[in-house]
């Protein structure tokens, strides 16, 4: 009755899985301001060649350099846990498993790509990376990775999180990174937004504008930009999560997963965990794959599939994705990592294709679920992760009602030790639910009504 | 070039190691207020039988119940890391390893005994545990363990830490425990101390008084007390750390450790890590074993070996130990877990015997070392652990000067993600060093000058 299913260092995957190779319809290309597809060359001021190559690759399997595997071996393979305690508390016939990405030194799945990005940049002579961070998980992960690989790092942190989570900044500084609140006076984009609204809580989109600008305007041309989610290469690097999980389920004697669940903000932890299962689903397996988002930022469940920019001021190309509009200013919920206006193109297109069954859950149910999880499984999860747990509990209860022995697997994307304020507010009864009103979405979408539209025929197979 | 040396679940030790069986001179007994040895029966209002039996046992190996091994398997065996990054930064010929106890869900080594204590109490029908906590690591660990095992839990937290670390309290509450600042109005001891000094920062000794009182005065007799360090049975439970480490060093191809280092407050992480090596030393191996303490609480390096009470008001027996006097009010350094006036009798007696080579290090050197460690090894450690790192760096530099290929092993007792305020203050240049003046020690010791004296002849062998 092993609680954890472990793999050896040798079992860290040797290749990443690229869903772009298997999507029933080809991925809609990113577009430039002129409406024409962005060429790989246009990305060169921002990203190193190796990452651009991965971004546009349609190869199914992409080799992981041995040096990256060595870095990952500092905490990978991560354990897969059987949730006996939670199962017992719910009295469910379902067998619940969770992949524990919280064991990385930065506390989440984010270093899986941060290490890879730092590695490729370093290899191509880059000296410094800039990035944005919402809740701080990504900024911490990149600071950690830059320290190990040997790069400088500057993080633009969404102001509301910067103020709510002062210790995230300390964490990044401890790893040697610089961290400023966004919008900041350090960039033109930041100064413009501050001029419009000096008290803005900021947004991930604004912070992205700043970080991209800071990279491309480096007079020494030694700086590149690094993104923690959304893009194809980022999702690619995260697939070690799902690939390990499948191996571990096999070791646990499970023939297949019936329900696969991950929380979804920009899409990276979800994709990394779920895409190897989407691969099985495309091949014919019966699997329900659920991305879970907050009702306050219901990108996949309420947004349309459109072309929109990835930031707030057009520093990025147009991406074909579900979007609430790039002017979306999210409510200050505690799951700061799930407040992005858009969604990874790969996750978006898999949703259009009917391969995914997205769901939105309000924050009180999420915190209630996280509390039950802490008291039965012993791990205090990040508010983002609590969305995956809430959905898991819904599914486990459904399995009980149906009397079915389902196998439910979710991704525990990060721990909540830097997010205890959320738990404190929840236990003090200070939190409320928030559902983003449809009229706000409609209003935000006005700004993109003249953008090109993606052309994509659903295959209607799933 | 594996960075981590891992063990399988099956390799979790099946027996704890009890140093009391091997100490060259028999352990000095705890004494009652009358100066006579305390009988096991006298401990019954406080502890369950199984733990009392372990407390007084002189058996070398004590079986670990399978159920406890199952609980430990939620995070054990913990990894042993080779510190390639730190070695490179120091240019040392030493091979540095660290045992990573920070991977437990509570973030430190403390659950190793918390789980065992909760288990034995539950088995004997106890419904509720009380305890004290300094920095909060122990209170968190007991709250975590009580949640898993199914017990209520009340934690008296030293006021200075309660105020400095509000999120530790939230962590305990998330796991369902009650946490109050000590001294508290909830006990007679607490009320007395508050009457004397309403603004007292509190001390571990005061908090112990409160927790013991709260247990023994439960009118329903369903409450017992739980201690996170100092006592023999607590140290016993921690020996899984050192036992695993020895197996891992063997797997790494190391014939022996030359230097073994742990930070020391009450003594539990140090003992758990080091005692299995002390066993080898008694058997003739050449090993330098270093407990490291802060210069602001130099119990082993400046205190005398005496009989003193373990708390502040005499709720506990007299213990033969190094002590700064039970009235000692520590300076508010950040390594809150290293501020206890006394020292575990087993660690004390091993020191008297010359088996250990204690060392005190000031906090600036410790934080500087922790920063170097974070930037080379990627892990942000607890301020307590930073003492072990500072000593490791001293030893690695010495190995470089001497041109010796030593094997240095230290215990990474916990992560610092709930202690980032200390890092913040350090990086802002706000911290200073503090050496406890000898006259304060002399003055504190006045209070115990009439206590019985331990009779112990050094064997002079080490």
PDB file of N, CA, C and O in Angstrom, chain B residues 209-247:
ATOM      1  N   UNK B 209       6.145  25.320  29.915  1.00  0.00           N
ATOM      2  CA  UNK B 209       5.360  25.333  31.157  1.00  0.00           C
ATOM      3  C   UNK B 209       3.868  25.348  30.851  1.00  0.00           C
ATOM      4  O   UNK B 209       3.079  24.614  31.454  1.00  0.00           O
ATOM      5  N   UNK B 210       3.479  26.205  29.923  1.00  0.00           N
ATOM      6  CA  UNK B 210       2.056  26.321  29.585  1.00  0.00           C
ATOM      7  C   UNK B 210       1.501  25.035  28.978  1.00  0.00           C
ATOM      8  O   UNK B 210       0.408  24.579  29.333  1.00  0.00           O
ATOM      9  N   UNK B 211       2.246  24.464  28.049  1.00  0.00           N
ATOM     10  CA  UNK B 211       1.747  23.280  27.338  1.00  0.00           C
ATOM     11  C   UNK B 211       1.632  22.089  28.289  1.00  0.00           C
ATOM     12  O   UNK B 211       0.659  21.333  28.235  1.00  0.00           O
ATOM     13  N   UNK B 212       2.614  21.941  29.182  1.00  0.00           N
ATOM     14  CA  UNK B 212       2.552  20.833  30.152  1.00  0.00           C
ATOM     15  C   UNK B 212       1.351  21.040  31.074  1.00  0.00           C
ATOM     16  O   UNK B 212       0.558  20.124  31.313  1.00  0.00           O
ATOM     17  N   UNK B 213       1.197  22.280  31.566  1.00  0.00           N
ATOM     18  CA  UNK B 213       0.066  22.566  32.451  1.00  0.00           C
ATOM     19  C   UNK B 213      -1.266  22.271  31.760  1.00  0.00           C
ATOM     20  O   UNK B 213      -2.162  21.643  32.336  1.00  0.00           O
ATOM     21  N   UNK B 214      -1.393  22.705  30.512  1.00  0.00           N
ATOM     22  CA  UNK B 214      -2.649  22.497  29.785  1.00  0.00           C
ATOM     23  C   UNK B 214      -2.957  21.008  29.623  1.00  0.00           C
ATOM     24  O   UNK B 214      -4.122  20.601  29.632  1.00  0.00           O
ATOM     25  N   UNK B 215      -1.900  20.195  29.509  1.00  0.00           N
ATOM     26  CA  UNK B 215      -2.129  18.750  29.363  1.00  0.00           C
ATOM     27  C   UNK B 215      -2.550  18.130  30.695  1.00  0.00           C
ATOM     28  O   UNK B 215      -3.565  17.433  30.767  1.00  0.00           O
ATOM     29  N   UNK B 216      -1.785  18.405  31.749  1.00  0.00           N
ATOM     30  CA  UNK B 216      -2.044  17.694  33.014  1.00  0.00           C
ATOM     31  C   UNK B 216      -3.305  18.193  33.716  1.00  0.00           C
ATOM     32  O   UNK B 216      -3.831  17.504  34.573  1.00  0.00           O
ATOM     33  N   UNK B 217      -3.789  19.371  33.351  1.00  0.00           N
ATOM     34  CA  UNK B 217      -4.991  19.885  34.017  1.00  0.00           C
ATOM     35  C   UNK B 217      -6.265  19.626  33.222  1.00  0.00           C
ATOM     36  O   UNK B 217      -7.332  20.113  33.583  1.00  0.00           O
ATOM     37  N   UNK B 218      -6.172  18.876  32.126  1.00  0.00           N
ATOM     38  CA  UNK B 218      -7.399  18.546  31.363  1.00  0.00           C
ATOM     39  C   UNK B 218      -8.337  17.744  32.257  1.00  0.00           C
ATOM     40  O   UNK B 218      -8.014  16.629  32.653  1.00  0.00           O
ATOM     41  N   UNK B 219      -9.503  18.289  32.568  1.00  0.00           N
ATOM     42  CA  UNK B 219     -10.402  17.583  33.489  1.00  0.00           C
ATOM     43  C   UNK B 219     -10.867  16.226  32.937  1.00  0.00           C
ATOM     44  O   UNK B 219     -11.190  15.334  33.703  1.00  0.00           O
ATOM     45  N   UNK B 220     -10.879  16.067  31.616  1.00  0.00           N
ATOM     46  CA  UNK B 220     -11.319  14.799  31.040  1.00  0.00           C
ATOM     47  C   UNK B 220     -10.188  13.773  30.932  1.00  0.00           C
ATOM     48  O   UNK B 220     -10.409  12.644  30.506  1.00  0.00           O
ATOM     49  N   UNK B 221      -8.954  14.187  31.252  1.00  0.00           N
ATOM     50  CA  UNK B 221      -7.794  13.287  31.145  1.00  0.00           C
ATOM     51  C   UNK B 221      -7.642  12.671  29.759  1.00  0.00           C
ATOM     52  O   UNK B 221      -7.307  11.509  29.619  1.00  0.00           O
ATOM     53  N   UNK B 222      -7.930  13.479  28.762  1.00  0.00           N
ATOM     54  CA  UNK B 222      -7.797  12.978  27.384  1.00  0.00           C
ATOM     55  C   UNK B 222      -6.656  13.670  26.644  1.00  0.00           C
ATOM     56  O   UNK B 222      -6.493  13.505  25.449  1.00  0.00           O
ATOM     57  N   UNK B 223      -5.912  14.512  27.400  1.00  0.00           N
ATOM     58  CA  UNK B 223      -4.869  15.307  26.758  1.00  0.00           C
ATOM     59  C   UNK B 223      -3.494  14.874  27.252  1.00  0.00           C
ATOM     60  O   UNK B 223      -3.308  14.629  28.433  1.00  0.00           O
ATOM     61  N   UNK B 224      -2.541  14.764  26.328  1.00  0.00           N
ATOM     62  CA  UNK B 224      -1.156  14.553  26.741  1.00  0.00           C
ATOM     63  C   UNK B 224      -0.324  15.658  26.110  1.00  0.00           C
ATOM     64  O   UNK B 224      -0.792  16.436  25.282  1.00  0.00           O
ATOM     65  N   UNK B 225       0.932  15.682  26.560  1.00  0.00           N
ATOM     66  CA  UNK B 225       1.858  16.717  26.121  1.00  0.00           C
ATOM     67  C   UNK B 225       2.848  16.116  25.128  1.00  0.00           C
ATOM     68  O   UNK B 225       3.199  14.939  25.222  1.00  0.00           O
ATOM     69  N   UNK B 226       3.302  16.933  24.225  1.00  0.00           N
ATOM     70  CA  UNK B 226       4.240  16.443  23.225  1.00  0.00           C
ATOM     71  C   UNK B 226       5.389  17.431  23.110  1.00  0.00           C
ATOM     72  O   UNK B 226       5.168  18.641  23.039  1.00  0.00           O
ATOM     73  N   UNK B 227       6.613  16.900  23.110  1.00  0.00           N
ATOM     74  CA  UNK B 227       7.783  17.778  23.068  1.00  0.00           C
ATOM     75  C   UNK B 227       8.523  17.545  21.750  1.00  0.00           C
ATOM     76  O   UNK B 227       8.646  16.411  21.298  1.00  0.00           O
ATOM     77  N   UNK B 228       9.035  18.620  21.174  1.00  0.00           N
ATOM     78  CA  UNK B 228       9.635  18.516  19.847  1.00  0.00           C
ATOM     79  C   UNK B 228      11.125  18.289  19.829  1.00  0.00           C
ATOM     80  O   UNK B 228      11.712  18.143  18.751  1.00  0.00           O
ATOM     81  N   UNK B 229      11.741  18.286  21.019  1.00  0.00           N
ATOM     82  CA  UNK B 229      13.197  18.111  21.045  1.00  0.00           C
ATOM     83  C   UNK B 229      13.620  17.641  22.433  1.00  0.00           C
ATOM     84  O   UNK B 229      12.783  17.185  23.213  1.00  0.00           O
ATOM     85  N   UNK B 230      14.878  17.727  22.746  1.00  0.00           N
ATOM     86  CA  UNK B 230      15.476  17.542  24.080  1.00  0.00           C
ATOM     87  C   UNK B 230      15.413  16.105  24.625  1.00  0.00           C
ATOM     88  O   UNK B 230      16.434  15.536  24.996  1.00  0.00           O
ATOM     89  N   UNK B 231      14.192  15.537  24.680  1.00  0.00           N
ATOM     90  CA  UNK B 231      14.065  14.242  25.357  1.00  0.00           C
ATOM     91  C   UNK B 231      14.605  13.088  24.508  1.00  0.00           C
ATOM     92  O   UNK B 231      14.682  13.167  23.283  1.00  0.00           O
ATOM     93  N   UNK B 232      14.933  11.992  25.216  1.00  0.00           N
ATOM     94  CA  UNK B 232      15.552  10.844  24.546  1.00  0.00           C
ATOM     95  C   UNK B 232      14.680  10.255  23.439  1.00  0.00           C
ATOM     96  O   UNK B 232      15.173   9.908  22.375  1.00  0.00           O
ATOM     97  N   UNK B 233      13.366  10.134  23.733  1.00  0.00           N
ATOM     98  CA  UNK B 233      12.524   9.481  22.723  1.00  0.00           C
ATOM     99  C   UNK B 233      12.378  10.333  21.463  1.00  0.00           C
ATOM    100  O   UNK B 233      12.216   9.821  20.359  1.00  0.00           O
ATOM    101  N   UNK B 234      12.458  11.653  21.643  1.00  0.00           N
ATOM    102  CA  UNK B 234      12.367  12.554  20.485  1.00  0.00           C
ATOM    103  C   UNK B 234      13.602  12.384  19.600  1.00  0.00           C
ATOM    104  O   UNK B 234      13.499  12.238  18.369  1.00  0.00           O
ATOM    105  N   UNK B 235      14.761  12.384  20.244  1.00  0.00           N
ATOM    106  CA  UNK B 235      16.009  12.219  19.503  1.00  0.00           C
ATOM    107  C   UNK B 235      16.038  10.857  18.810  1.00  0.00           C
ATOM    108  O   UNK B 235      16.484  10.727  17.664  1.00  0.00           O
ATOM    109  N   UNK B 236      15.540   9.854  19.531  1.00  0.00           N
ATOM    110  CA  UNK B 236      15.469   8.492  18.982  1.00  0.00           C
ATOM    111  C   UNK B 236      14.743   8.480  17.639  1.00  0.00           C
ATOM    112  O   UNK B 236      15.231   7.929  16.649  1.00  0.00           O
ATOM    113  N   UNK B 237      13.548   9.110  17.604  1.00  0.00           N
ATOM    114  CA  UNK B 237      12.732   9.088  16.378  1.00  0.00           C
ATOM    115  C   UNK B 237      13.425   9.767  15.209  1.00  0.00           C
ATOM    116  O   UNK B 237      13.120   9.505  14.058  1.00  0.00           O
ATOM    117  N   UNK B 238      14.323  10.688  15.531  1.00  0.00           N
ATOM    118  CA  UNK B 238      14.989  11.433  14.459  1.00  0.00           C
ATOM    119  C   UNK B 238      16.140  10.651  13.829  1.00  0.00           C
ATOM    120  O   UNK B 238      16.681  11.061  12.797  1.00  0.00           O
ATOM    121  N   UNK B 239      16.531   9.537  14.452  1.00  0.00           N
ATOM    122  CA  UNK B 239      17.718   8.842  13.928  1.00  0.00           C
ATOM    123  C   UNK B 239      17.504   8.231  12.545  1.00  0.00           C
ATOM    124  O   UNK B 239      18.477   7.807  11.912  1.00  0.00           O
ATOM    125  N   UNK B 240      16.255   8.204  12.066  1.00  0.00           N
ATOM    126  CA  UNK B 240      16.050   7.777  10.668  1.00  0.00           C
ATOM    127  C   UNK B 240      16.884   8.647   9.721  1.00  0.00           C
ATOM    128  O   UNK B 240      17.328   8.177   8.673  1.00  0.00           O
ATOM    129  N   UNK B 241      17.114   9.895  10.113  1.00  0.00           N
ATOM    130  CA  UNK B 241      17.876  10.810   9.233  1.00  0.00           C
ATOM    131  C   UNK B 241      19.298  10.283   9.012  1.00  0.00           C
ATOM    132  O   UNK B 241      19.752  10.089   7.886  1.00  0.00           O
ATOM    133  N   UNK B 242      19.997  10.056  10.117  1.00  0.00           N
ATOM    134  CA  UNK B 242      21.388   9.615  10.015  1.00  0.00           C
ATOM    135  C   UNK B 242      21.520   8.204   9.457  1.00  0.00           C
ATOM    136  O   UNK B 242      22.461   7.908   8.710  1.00  0.00           O
ATOM    137  N   UNK B 243      20.576   7.353   9.813  1.00  0.00           N
ATOM    138  CA  UNK B 243      20.624   5.971   9.321  1.00  0.00           C
ATOM    139  C   UNK B 243      20.477   5.933   7.801  1.00  0.00           C
ATOM    140  O   UNK B 243      21.214   5.233   7.105  1.00  0.00           O
ATOM    141  N   UNK B 244      19.542   6.732   7.288  1.00  0.00           N
ATOM    142  CA  UNK B 244      19.398   6.816   5.826  1.00  0.00           C
ATOM    143  C   UNK B 244      20.664   7.412   5.201  1.00  0.00           C
ATOM    144  O   UNK B 244      21.138   6.951   4.167  1.00  0.00           O
ATOM    145  N   UNK B 245      21.193   8.459   5.852  1.00  0.00           N
ATOM    146  CA  UNK B 245      22.362   9.149   5.295  1.00  0.00           C
ATOM    147  C   UNK B 245      23.543   8.188   5.120  1.00  0.00           C
ATOM    148  O   UNK B 245      24.239   8.214   4.101  1.00  0.00           O
ATOM    149  N   UNK B 246      23.752   7.343   6.121  1.00  0.00           N
ATOM    150  CA  UNK B 246      24.877   6.405   6.037  1.00  0.00           C
ATOM    151  C   UNK B 246      24.710   5.450   4.859  1.00  0.00           C
ATOM    152  O   UNK B 246      25.657   5.169   4.125  1.00  0.00           O
ATOM    153  N   UNK B 247      23.470   4.986   4.664  1.00  0.00           N
ATOM    154  CA  UNK B 247      23.196   4.097   3.537  1.00  0.00           C
ATOM    155  C   UNK B 247      23.453   4.832   2.219  1.00  0.00           C
ATOM    156  O   UNK B 247      23.981   4.285   1.266  1.00  0.00           O
TER     157      UNK B 247
END
